[in-house]
């Protein structure tokens, strides 16, 4: 079991502020080792990577590439050449969408789901809008908040170019059957793009187990720094794909007429990459491995189930997504009858410094399906305790007493 | 730690729970509707002018304490104002009339004001 009090001591923000932080699905707080790593880069390294031919540049490059190796190992990639560093998860999906449209000879449907984050809808929508090759279609979500596999099978065909979906929904918390979705797609020669943003922070992920073609996630949702995302792609695919952006460091040879690109991953990383962030992300991954990912999952699962159990007992609460006891990522979205989610969030912050999310969580199509204007969301991580859940529940009840009984609807 | 403003004072809560000028006008001179894309709040507003003065104003919609409270308070502020005076109202004027709930949720407060200004702009004001 995680010792939460020990973990909390590693997070300076929790020492500097009186705070119950329950917005981890948006971004996580930063532990001391990651802050130290960022400082050390600026204090002891600081050169740019790959091109310098002096000792400092060499050392910086080694640290940077060591971090890339760690990322590759963390997800079970065959090689660090399959790890492209982006500015966030969103950029990774955009790179794939853009590149696929230019390179893929097949034309047909791209399937996304109604439960996707805007970051896994809009890149495909923008590409499909301007394309004669691709059409976008949404796989439906059932009333229970699951991916409708029957609808998926109906929409999937040999003409499907790609299937993009989230491992875990950032609103519903639904844990999607990655293997099943992937196998069905591959039977139809469709590529699979997994949005791993909500999965990677608290679940082990082994590429050899799931076999997806692409995976994207963000460092800052798993204790790493902001400004860094990871795009994994199978090496043979990355080799064929054209890069969407041009610039320095991605080329072997440039004349006034011709360009010869480097191999992946540098081909997709023009310009100076996020060096400090990448090196510090290794410190985050080391920290997560020290806590043990299986322990993190158990801890987050316990907190989430505790919140679901307690919220379910309150009569004026609507919870979205999996029922009590069913698998769920580390988050719960809900509404308090008669209280707008923004009011709930502001009031919890005022009453007891409880930070929760409210609004549409960049998933407006899903809110349309759920027929709600907005929702409140709590999400948990390694430094949250049972007491945090209990104070949140007490806060919700107090807010209902203060703000309930409105007739503003 | 900075002090947090008291966002939900009794006056704003009262307006939220008992909004003034809520509903629709039979034959409005001008009307407008806007949504806050962050949260889906939606306010529509209708008004009638008598010469150059706002003689009647009503709002409708759904939203949080601040957006509904602000709409209710704003309709009271706007009544009887000349078009030019109402067009000059600022978010700070509205916040002052709401007991200064702080600026963290300024977008919620400004929604009603933006709707009013859009309706007034149709009058050429």
PDB file of N, CA, C and O in Angstrom, chain A residues 16-19 338-347 349-350 352-354 358-361 364 373-374 402-409, chain B residues 1-2 4-8 10 13 15-19 22 35-41 60-68 104-105 108:
ATOM      1  N   UNK A  16       3.156  24.091   0.583  1.00  0.00           N
ATOM      2  CA  UNK A  16       3.043  25.553   0.487  1.00  0.00           C
ATOM      3  C   UNK A  16       1.614  26.066   0.514  1.00  0.00           C
ATOM      4  O   UNK A  16       1.393  27.251   0.735  1.00  0.00           O
ATOM      5  N   UNK A  17       0.677  25.186   0.240  1.00  0.00           N
ATOM      6  CA  UNK A  17      -0.719  25.627   0.212  1.00  0.00           C
ATOM      7  C   UNK A  17      -1.578  24.649   0.971  1.00  0.00           C
ATOM      8  O   UNK A  17      -1.307  23.455   0.983  1.00  0.00           O
ATOM      9  N   UNK A  18      -2.634  25.169   1.568  1.00  0.00           N
ATOM     10  CA  UNK A  18      -3.642  24.307   2.162  1.00  0.00           C
ATOM     11  C   UNK A  18      -4.566  23.906   1.012  1.00  0.00           C
ATOM     12  O   UNK A  18      -5.340  24.726   0.526  1.00  0.00           O
ATOM     13  N   UNK A  19      -4.455  22.678   0.540  1.00  0.00           N
ATOM     14  CA  UNK A  19      -5.096  22.323  -0.726  1.00  0.00           C
ATOM     15  C   UNK A  19      -5.479  20.852  -0.758  1.00  0.00           C
ATOM     16  O   UNK A  19      -4.696  19.985  -0.385  1.00  0.00           O
ATOM     17  N   UNK A 338     -29.881  20.809  -9.155  1.00  0.00           N
ATOM     18  CA  UNK A 338     -30.202  22.181  -8.760  1.00  0.00           C
ATOM     19  C   UNK A 338     -28.996  23.064  -8.500  1.00  0.00           C
ATOM     20  O   UNK A 338     -29.143  24.221  -8.120  1.00  0.00           O
ATOM     21  N   UNK A 339     -27.791  22.528  -8.673  1.00  0.00           N
ATOM     22  CA  UNK A 339     -26.587  23.357  -8.479  1.00  0.00           C
ATOM     23  C   UNK A 339     -25.701  23.227  -9.721  1.00  0.00           C
ATOM     24  O   UNK A 339     -25.359  22.122 -10.130  1.00  0.00           O
ATOM     25  N   UNK A 340     -25.378  24.346 -10.318  1.00  0.00           N
ATOM     26  CA  UNK A 340     -24.516  24.340 -11.496  1.00  0.00           C
ATOM     27  C   UNK A 340     -23.123  23.853 -11.104  1.00  0.00           C
ATOM     28  O   UNK A 340     -22.621  24.191 -10.032  1.00  0.00           O
ATOM     29  N   UNK A 341     -22.488  23.080 -12.003  1.00  0.00           N
ATOM     30  CA  UNK A 341     -21.174  22.511 -11.670  1.00  0.00           C
ATOM     31  C   UNK A 341     -20.135  23.589 -11.356  1.00  0.00           C
ATOM     32  O   UNK A 341     -19.274  23.401 -10.495  1.00  0.00           O
ATOM     33  N   UNK A 342     -20.233  24.738 -12.042  1.00  0.00           N
ATOM     34  CA  UNK A 342     -19.278  25.822 -11.756  1.00  0.00           C
ATOM     35  C   UNK A 342     -19.474  26.365 -10.347  1.00  0.00           C
ATOM     36  O   UNK A 342     -18.516  26.715  -9.661  1.00  0.00           O
ATOM     37  N   UNK A 343     -20.733  26.432  -9.924  1.00  0.00           N
ATOM     38  CA  UNK A 343     -20.998  26.911  -8.559  1.00  0.00           C
ATOM     39  C   UNK A 343     -20.469  25.912  -7.538  1.00  0.00           C
ATOM     40  O   UNK A 343     -19.910  26.296  -6.516  1.00  0.00           O
ATOM     41  N   UNK A 344     -20.655  24.637  -7.816  1.00  0.00           N
ATOM     42  CA  UNK A 344     -20.143  23.611  -6.903  1.00  0.00           C
ATOM     43  C   UNK A 344     -18.622  23.742  -6.778  1.00  0.00           C
ATOM     44  O   UNK A 344     -18.071  23.744  -5.664  1.00  0.00           O
ATOM     45  N   UNK A 345     -17.939  23.885  -7.918  1.00  0.00           N
ATOM     46  CA  UNK A 345     -16.472  23.964  -7.900  1.00  0.00           C
ATOM     47  C   UNK A 345     -15.996  25.204  -7.138  1.00  0.00           C
ATOM     48  O   UNK A 345     -15.085  25.128  -6.307  1.00  0.00           O
ATOM     49  N   UNK A 346     -16.637  26.333  -7.422  1.00  0.00           N
ATOM     50  CA  UNK A 346     -16.231  27.564  -6.738  1.00  0.00           C
ATOM     51  C   UNK A 346     -16.504  27.466  -5.242  1.00  0.00           C
ATOM     52  O   UNK A 346     -15.675  27.865  -4.419  1.00  0.00           O
ATOM     53  N   UNK A 347     -17.657  26.911  -4.893  1.00  0.00           N
ATOM     54  CA  UNK A 347     -18.025  26.830  -3.482  1.00  0.00           C
ATOM     55  C   UNK A 347     -17.108  25.868  -2.726  1.00  0.00           C
ATOM     56  O   UNK A 347     -16.697  26.160  -1.595  1.00  0.00           O
ATOM     57  N   UNK A 349     -14.057  25.237  -3.385  1.00  0.00           N
ATOM     58  CA  UNK A 349     -12.784  25.948  -3.266  1.00  0.00           C
ATOM     59  C   UNK A 349     -12.853  26.973  -2.123  1.00  0.00           C
ATOM     60  O   UNK A 349     -11.951  27.054  -1.288  1.00  0.00           O
ATOM     61  N   UNK A 350     -13.961  27.716  -2.070  1.00  0.00           N
ATOM     62  CA  UNK A 350     -14.114  28.731  -1.022  1.00  0.00           C
ATOM     63  C   UNK A 350     -14.237  28.097   0.355  1.00  0.00           C
ATOM     64  O   UNK A 350     -13.664  28.576   1.322  1.00  0.00           O
ATOM     65  N   UNK A 352     -13.379  24.893   1.515  1.00  0.00           N
ATOM     66  CA  UNK A 352     -12.363  24.014   2.097  1.00  0.00           C
ATOM     67  C   UNK A 352     -11.150  23.818   1.187  1.00  0.00           C
ATOM     68  O   UNK A 352     -10.443  22.822   1.309  1.00  0.00           O
ATOM     69  N   UNK A 353     -10.910  24.773   0.299  1.00  0.00           N
ATOM     70  CA  UNK A 353      -9.750  24.683  -0.623  1.00  0.00           C
ATOM     71  C   UNK A 353      -9.714  23.371  -1.384  1.00  0.00           C
ATOM     72  O   UNK A 353      -8.654  22.766  -1.558  1.00  0.00           O
ATOM     73  N   UNK A 354     -10.887  22.921  -1.822  1.00  0.00           N
ATOM     74  CA  UNK A 354     -10.967  21.681  -2.596  1.00  0.00           C
ATOM     75  C   UNK A 354     -11.029  22.049  -4.079  1.00  0.00           C
ATOM     76  O   UNK A 354     -11.942  22.755  -4.504  1.00  0.00           O
ATOM     77  N   UNK A 358     -14.916  21.630 -13.337  1.00  0.00           N
ATOM     78  CA  UNK A 358     -16.321  21.783 -13.699  1.00  0.00           C
ATOM     79  C   UNK A 358     -16.414  22.322 -15.108  1.00  0.00           C
ATOM     80  O   UNK A 358     -15.571  23.102 -15.525  1.00  0.00           O
ATOM     81  N   UNK A 359     -17.408  21.896 -15.826  1.00  0.00           N
ATOM     82  CA  UNK A 359     -17.601  22.388 -17.191  1.00  0.00           C
ATOM     83  C   UNK A 359     -17.821  21.245 -18.154  1.00  0.00           C
ATOM     84  O   UNK A 359     -18.540  20.294 -17.845  1.00  0.00           O
ATOM     85  N   UNK A 360     -17.160  21.338 -19.288  1.00  0.00           N
ATOM     86  CA  UNK A 360     -17.372  20.340 -20.344  1.00  0.00           C
ATOM     87  C   UNK A 360     -16.173  19.415 -20.532  1.00  0.00           C
ATOM     88  O   UNK A 360     -16.215  18.480 -21.315  1.00  0.00           O
ATOM     89  N   UNK A 361     -15.089  19.671 -19.819  1.00  0.00           N
ATOM     90  CA  UNK A 361     -13.889  18.824 -19.834  1.00  0.00           C
ATOM     91  C   UNK A 361     -13.403  18.533 -21.262  1.00  0.00           C
ATOM     92  O   UNK A 361     -12.938  17.426 -21.545  1.00  0.00           O
ATOM     93  N   UNK A 364     -17.379  18.097 -25.381  1.00  0.00           N
ATOM     94  CA  UNK A 364     -18.740  18.615 -25.549  1.00  0.00           C
ATOM     95  C   UNK A 364     -19.669  17.630 -26.249  1.00  0.00           C
ATOM     96  O   UNK A 364     -20.816  17.480 -25.824  1.00  0.00           O
ATOM     97  N   UNK A 373     -25.700  20.080 -19.588  1.00  0.00           N
ATOM     98  CA  UNK A 373     -24.982  21.295 -20.001  1.00  0.00           C
ATOM     99  C   UNK A 373     -23.548  21.312 -19.520  1.00  0.00           C
ATOM    100  O   UNK A 373     -22.688  21.986 -20.097  1.00  0.00           O
ATOM    101  N   UNK A 374     -23.288  20.626 -18.420  1.00  0.00           N
ATOM    102  CA  UNK A 374     -21.930  20.581 -17.879  1.00  0.00           C
ATOM    103  C   UNK A 374     -21.898  19.515 -16.794  1.00  0.00           C
ATOM    104  O   UNK A 374     -22.932  18.948 -16.438  1.00  0.00           O
ATOM    105  N   UNK A 402     -26.166  25.227   1.124  1.00  0.00           N
ATOM    106  CA  UNK A 402     -26.036  26.674   0.894  1.00  0.00           C
ATOM    107  C   UNK A 402     -26.688  27.110  -0.420  1.00  0.00           C
ATOM    108  O   UNK A 402     -27.410  28.096  -0.473  1.00  0.00           O
ATOM    109  N   UNK A 403     -26.429  26.336  -1.489  1.00  0.00           N
ATOM    110  CA  UNK A 403     -26.855  26.783  -2.817  1.00  0.00           C
ATOM    111  C   UNK A 403     -28.087  26.062  -3.357  1.00  0.00           C
ATOM    112  O   UNK A 403     -28.618  26.452  -4.391  1.00  0.00           O
ATOM    113  N   UNK A 404     -28.499  24.984  -2.722  1.00  0.00           N
ATOM    114  CA  UNK A 404     -29.617  24.191  -3.246  1.00  0.00           C
ATOM    115  C   UNK A 404     -30.907  24.986  -3.255  1.00  0.00           C
ATOM    116  O   UNK A 404     -30.988  26.090  -2.742  1.00  0.00           O
ATOM    117  N   UNK A 405     -31.907  24.419  -3.884  1.00  0.00           N
ATOM    118  CA  UNK A 405     -33.223  25.049  -3.872  1.00  0.00           C
ATOM    119  C   UNK A 405     -33.328  26.245  -4.802  1.00  0.00           C
ATOM    120  O   UNK A 405     -34.168  27.102  -4.624  1.00  0.00           O
ATOM    121  N   UNK A 406     -32.436  26.310  -5.785  1.00  0.00           N
ATOM    122  CA  UNK A 406     -32.524  27.432  -6.724  1.00  0.00           C
ATOM    123  C   UNK A 406     -33.694  27.220  -7.680  1.00  0.00           C
ATOM    124  O   UNK A 406     -34.219  26.129  -7.809  1.00  0.00           O
ATOM    125  N   UNK A 407     -34.064  28.296  -8.355  1.00  0.00           N
ATOM    126  CA  UNK A 407     -34.987  28.097  -9.460  1.00  0.00           C
ATOM    127  C   UNK A 407     -34.445  28.800 -10.698  1.00  0.00           C
ATOM    128  O   UNK A 407     -35.147  29.390 -11.470  1.00  0.00           O
ATOM    129  N   UNK A 408     -33.148  28.707 -10.831  1.00  0.00           N
ATOM    130  CA  UNK A 408     -32.483  29.361 -11.958  1.00  0.00           C
ATOM    131  C   UNK A 408     -32.542  28.546 -13.232  1.00  0.00           C
ATOM    132  O   UNK A 408     -32.200  29.033 -14.290  1.00  0.00           O
ATOM    133  N   UNK A 409     -32.940  27.274 -13.124  1.00  0.00           N
ATOM    134  CA  UNK A 409     -32.981  26.459 -14.347  1.00  0.00           C
ATOM    135  C   UNK A 409     -34.205  26.776 -15.168  1.00  0.00           C
ATOM    136  O   UNK A 409     -35.234  27.102 -14.627  1.00  0.00           O
TER     137      UNK A 409
ATOM    138  N   UNK B   1      -1.191  32.421   1.481  1.00  0.00           N
ATOM    139  CA  UNK B   1      -2.340  32.140   0.613  1.00  0.00           C
ATOM    140  C   UNK B   1      -3.209  33.408   0.493  1.00  0.00           C
ATOM    141  O   UNK B   1      -3.491  34.060   1.474  1.00  0.00           O
ATOM    142  N   UNK B   2      -3.599  33.725  -0.727  1.00  0.00           N
ATOM    143  CA  UNK B   2      -4.414  34.925  -0.904  1.00  0.00           C
ATOM    144  C   UNK B   2      -5.821  34.688  -0.340  1.00  0.00           C
ATOM    145  O   UNK B   2      -6.291  33.556  -0.274  1.00  0.00           O
ATOM    146  N   UNK B   4      -9.646  34.510  -0.431  1.00  0.00           N
ATOM    147  CA  UNK B   4     -10.597  34.309  -1.516  1.00  0.00           C
ATOM    148  C   UNK B   4     -11.805  35.225  -1.319  1.00  0.00           C
ATOM    149  O   UNK B   4     -12.292  35.348  -0.201  1.00  0.00           O
ATOM    150  N   UNK B   5     -12.269  35.875  -2.371  1.00  0.00           N
ATOM    151  CA  UNK B   5     -13.451  36.722  -2.214  1.00  0.00           C
ATOM    152  C   UNK B   5     -14.677  35.867  -1.912  1.00  0.00           C
ATOM    153  O   UNK B   5     -14.736  34.698  -2.289  1.00  0.00           O
ATOM    154  N   UNK B   6     -15.613  36.460  -1.235  1.00  0.00           N
ATOM    155  CA  UNK B   6     -16.845  35.736  -0.917  1.00  0.00           C
ATOM    156  C   UNK B   6     -17.747  35.834  -2.140  1.00  0.00           C
ATOM    157  O   UNK B   6     -18.377  36.860  -2.393  1.00  0.00           O
ATOM    158  N   UNK B   7     -17.743  34.780  -2.940  1.00  0.00           N
ATOM    159  CA  UNK B   7     -18.424  34.851  -4.230  1.00  0.00           C
ATOM    160  C   UNK B   7     -19.945  34.831  -4.082  1.00  0.00           C
ATOM    161  O   UNK B   7     -20.671  35.538  -4.760  1.00  0.00           O
ATOM    162  N   UNK B   8     -20.402  34.024  -3.146  1.00  0.00           N
ATOM    163  CA  UNK B   8     -21.856  33.870  -3.034  1.00  0.00           C
ATOM    164  C   UNK B   8     -22.389  34.664  -1.853  1.00  0.00           C
ATOM    165  O   UNK B   8     -22.672  34.102  -0.806  1.00  0.00           O
ATOM    166  N   UNK B  10     -25.238  36.959   0.121  1.00  0.00           N
ATOM    167  CA  UNK B  10     -26.678  36.718   0.255  1.00  0.00           C
ATOM    168  C   UNK B  10     -27.483  37.430  -0.827  1.00  0.00           C
ATOM    169  O   UNK B  10     -28.481  36.912  -1.313  1.00  0.00           O
ATOM    170  N   UNK B  13     -27.166  35.474  -4.086  1.00  0.00           N
ATOM    171  CA  UNK B  13     -27.929  34.227  -3.915  1.00  0.00           C
ATOM    172  C   UNK B  13     -29.428  34.496  -3.996  1.00  0.00           C
ATOM    173  O   UNK B  13     -30.181  33.719  -4.582  1.00  0.00           O
ATOM    174  N   UNK B  15     -30.911  36.887  -5.616  1.00  0.00           N
ATOM    175  CA  UNK B  15     -31.269  37.142  -7.020  1.00  0.00           C
ATOM    176  C   UNK B  15     -31.323  35.840  -7.819  1.00  0.00           C
ATOM    177  O   UNK B  15     -32.145  35.687  -8.720  1.00  0.00           O
ATOM    178  N   UNK B  16     -30.410  34.920  -7.492  1.00  0.00           N
ATOM    179  CA  UNK B  16     -30.387  33.623  -8.192  1.00  0.00           C
ATOM    180  C   UNK B  16     -31.645  32.829  -7.872  1.00  0.00           C
ATOM    181  O   UNK B  16     -32.281  32.242  -8.748  1.00  0.00           O
ATOM    182  N   UNK B  17     -31.993  32.857  -6.586  1.00  0.00           N
ATOM    183  CA  UNK B  17     -33.146  32.048  -6.171  1.00  0.00           C
ATOM    184  C   UNK B  17     -34.478  32.721  -6.522  1.00  0.00           C
ATOM    185  O   UNK B  17     -35.477  32.058  -6.737  1.00  0.00           O
ATOM    186  N   UNK B  18     -34.462  34.048  -6.610  1.00  0.00           N
ATOM    187  CA  UNK B  18     -35.679  34.790  -6.963  1.00  0.00           C
ATOM    188  C   UNK B  18     -35.342  35.832  -8.025  1.00  0.00           C
ATOM    189  O   UNK B  18     -35.326  37.035  -7.753  1.00  0.00           O
ATOM    190  N   UNK B  19     -35.053  35.367  -9.241  1.00  0.00           N
ATOM    191  CA  UNK B  19     -34.591  36.337 -10.257  1.00  0.00           C
ATOM    192  C   UNK B  19     -35.644  37.396 -10.584  1.00  0.00           C
ATOM    193  O   UNK B  19     -36.829  37.074 -10.697  1.00  0.00           O
ATOM    194  N   UNK B  22     -37.446  38.061 -14.909  1.00  0.00           N
ATOM    195  CA  UNK B  22     -37.236  36.833 -15.666  1.00  0.00           C
ATOM    196  C   UNK B  22     -38.470  36.542 -16.512  1.00  0.00           C
ATOM    197  O   UNK B  22     -39.589  36.669 -16.037  1.00  0.00           O
ATOM    198  N   UNK B  35     -24.147  32.328 -25.440  1.00  0.00           N
ATOM    199  CA  UNK B  35     -23.759  31.178 -24.620  1.00  0.00           C
ATOM    200  C   UNK B  35     -22.328  31.342 -24.148  1.00  0.00           C
ATOM    201  O   UNK B  35     -21.502  31.912 -24.862  1.00  0.00           O
ATOM    202  N   UNK B  36     -22.056  30.842 -22.965  1.00  0.00           N
ATOM    203  CA  UNK B  36     -20.671  30.779 -22.502  1.00  0.00           C
ATOM    204  C   UNK B  36     -20.117  29.408 -22.898  1.00  0.00           C
ATOM    205  O   UNK B  36     -20.586  28.383 -22.406  1.00  0.00           O
ATOM    206  N   UNK B  37     -19.135  29.380 -23.815  1.00  0.00           N
ATOM    207  CA  UNK B  37     -18.679  28.084 -24.329  1.00  0.00           C
ATOM    208  C   UNK B  37     -17.990  27.210 -23.269  1.00  0.00           C
ATOM    209  O   UNK B  37     -17.862  26.010 -23.445  1.00  0.00           O
ATOM    210  N   UNK B  38     -17.565  27.834 -22.175  1.00  0.00           N
ATOM    211  CA  UNK B  38     -16.885  27.035 -21.138  1.00  0.00           C
ATOM    212  C   UNK B  38     -17.830  26.145 -20.373  1.00  0.00           C
ATOM    213  O   UNK B  38     -17.434  25.127 -19.823  1.00  0.00           O
ATOM    214  N   UNK B  39     -19.084  26.570 -20.266  1.00  0.00           N
ATOM    215  CA  UNK B  39     -19.973  25.831 -19.367  1.00  0.00           C
ATOM    216  C   UNK B  39     -21.352  25.609 -19.950  1.00  0.00           C
ATOM    217  O   UNK B  39     -22.168  24.927 -19.351  1.00  0.00           O
ATOM    218  N   UNK B  40     -21.637  26.175 -21.116  1.00  0.00           N
ATOM    219  CA  UNK B  40     -22.954  25.971 -21.716  1.00  0.00           C
ATOM    220  C   UNK B  40     -24.035  26.889 -21.165  1.00  0.00           C
ATOM    221  O   UNK B  40     -25.201  26.775 -21.535  1.00  0.00           O
ATOM    222  N   UNK B  41     -23.681  27.815 -20.270  1.00  0.00           N
ATOM    223  CA  UNK B  41     -24.685  28.768 -19.769  1.00  0.00           C
ATOM    224  C   UNK B  41     -25.235  29.583 -20.937  1.00  0.00           C
ATOM    225  O   UNK B  41     -24.492  29.932 -21.859  1.00  0.00           O
ATOM    226  N   UNK B  60     -34.019  35.490 -19.899  1.00  0.00           N
ATOM    227  CA  UNK B  60     -34.333  34.079 -19.645  1.00  0.00           C
ATOM    228  C   UNK B  60     -33.072  33.259 -19.919  1.00  0.00           C
ATOM    229  O   UNK B  60     -32.112  33.767 -20.485  1.00  0.00           O
ATOM    230  N   UNK B  61     -33.083  31.995 -19.515  1.00  0.00           N
ATOM    231  CA  UNK B  61     -31.937  31.146 -19.799  1.00  0.00           C
ATOM    232  C   UNK B  61     -31.624  30.239 -18.630  1.00  0.00           C
ATOM    233  O   UNK B  61     -32.395  30.127 -17.677  1.00  0.00           O
ATOM    234  N   UNK B  62     -30.469  29.586 -18.730  1.00  0.00           N
ATOM    235  CA  UNK B  62     -30.050  28.720 -17.634  1.00  0.00           C
ATOM    236  C   UNK B  62     -28.578  28.962 -17.348  1.00  0.00           C
ATOM    237  O   UNK B  62     -27.811  29.324 -18.246  1.00  0.00           O
ATOM    238  N   UNK B  63     -28.227  28.791 -16.095  1.00  0.00           N
ATOM    239  CA  UNK B  63     -26.832  29.028 -15.762  1.00  0.00           C
ATOM    240  C   UNK B  63     -26.573  28.945 -14.275  1.00  0.00           C
ATOM    241  O   UNK B  63     -27.431  28.519 -13.500  1.00  0.00           O
ATOM    242  N   UNK B  64     -25.375  29.383 -13.911  1.00  0.00           N
ATOM    243  CA  UNK B  64     -24.924  29.263 -12.525  1.00  0.00           C
ATOM    244  C   UNK B  64     -25.437  30.446 -11.703  1.00  0.00           C
ATOM    245  O   UNK B  64     -26.076  31.352 -12.218  1.00  0.00           O
ATOM    246  N   UNK B  65     -25.102  30.419 -10.420  1.00  0.00           N
ATOM    247  CA  UNK B  65     -25.528  31.487  -9.514  1.00  0.00           C
ATOM    248  C   UNK B  65     -25.083  32.848 -10.059  1.00  0.00           C
ATOM    249  O   UNK B  65     -25.852  33.804 -10.079  1.00  0.00           O
ATOM    250  N   UNK B  66     -23.834  32.910 -10.526  1.00  0.00           N
ATOM    251  CA  UNK B  66     -23.306  34.208 -10.952  1.00  0.00           C
ATOM    252  C   UNK B  66     -23.922  34.688 -12.256  1.00  0.00           C
ATOM    253  O   UNK B  66     -24.205  35.870 -12.410  1.00  0.00           O
ATOM    254  N   UNK B  67     -24.116  33.782 -13.218  1.00  0.00           N
ATOM    255  CA  UNK B  67     -24.661  34.271 -14.496  1.00  0.00           C
ATOM    256  C   UNK B  67     -26.133  34.655 -14.351  1.00  0.00           C
ATOM    257  O   UNK B  67     -26.563  35.670 -14.894  1.00  0.00           O
ATOM    258  N   UNK B  68     -26.896  33.868 -13.596  1.00  0.00           N
ATOM    259  CA  UNK B  68     -28.314  34.211 -13.388  1.00  0.00           C
ATOM    260  C   UNK B  68     -28.431  35.417 -12.446  1.00  0.00           C
ATOM    261  O   UNK B  68     -29.204  36.352 -12.702  1.00  0.00           O
ATOM    262  N   UNK B 104     -12.522  35.925 -10.481  1.00  0.00           N
ATOM    263  CA  UNK B 104     -12.207  34.575 -10.937  1.00  0.00           C
ATOM    264  C   UNK B 104     -13.286  34.057 -11.890  1.00  0.00           C
ATOM    265  O   UNK B 104     -13.008  33.317 -12.811  1.00  0.00           O
ATOM    266  N   UNK B 105     -14.501  34.464 -11.651  1.00  0.00           N
ATOM    267  CA  UNK B 105     -15.612  33.978 -12.487  1.00  0.00           C
ATOM    268  C   UNK B 105     -16.193  35.128 -13.309  1.00  0.00           C
ATOM    269  O   UNK B 105     -17.402  35.196 -13.516  1.00  0.00           O
ATOM    270  N   UNK B 108     -18.641  34.443 -16.134  1.00  0.00           N
ATOM    271  CA  UNK B 108     -20.029  34.132 -15.773  1.00  0.00           C
ATOM    272  C   UNK B 108     -20.813  35.436 -15.619  1.00  0.00           C
ATOM    273  O   UNK B 108     -21.949  35.560 -16.053  1.00  0.00           O
TER     274      UNK B 108
END
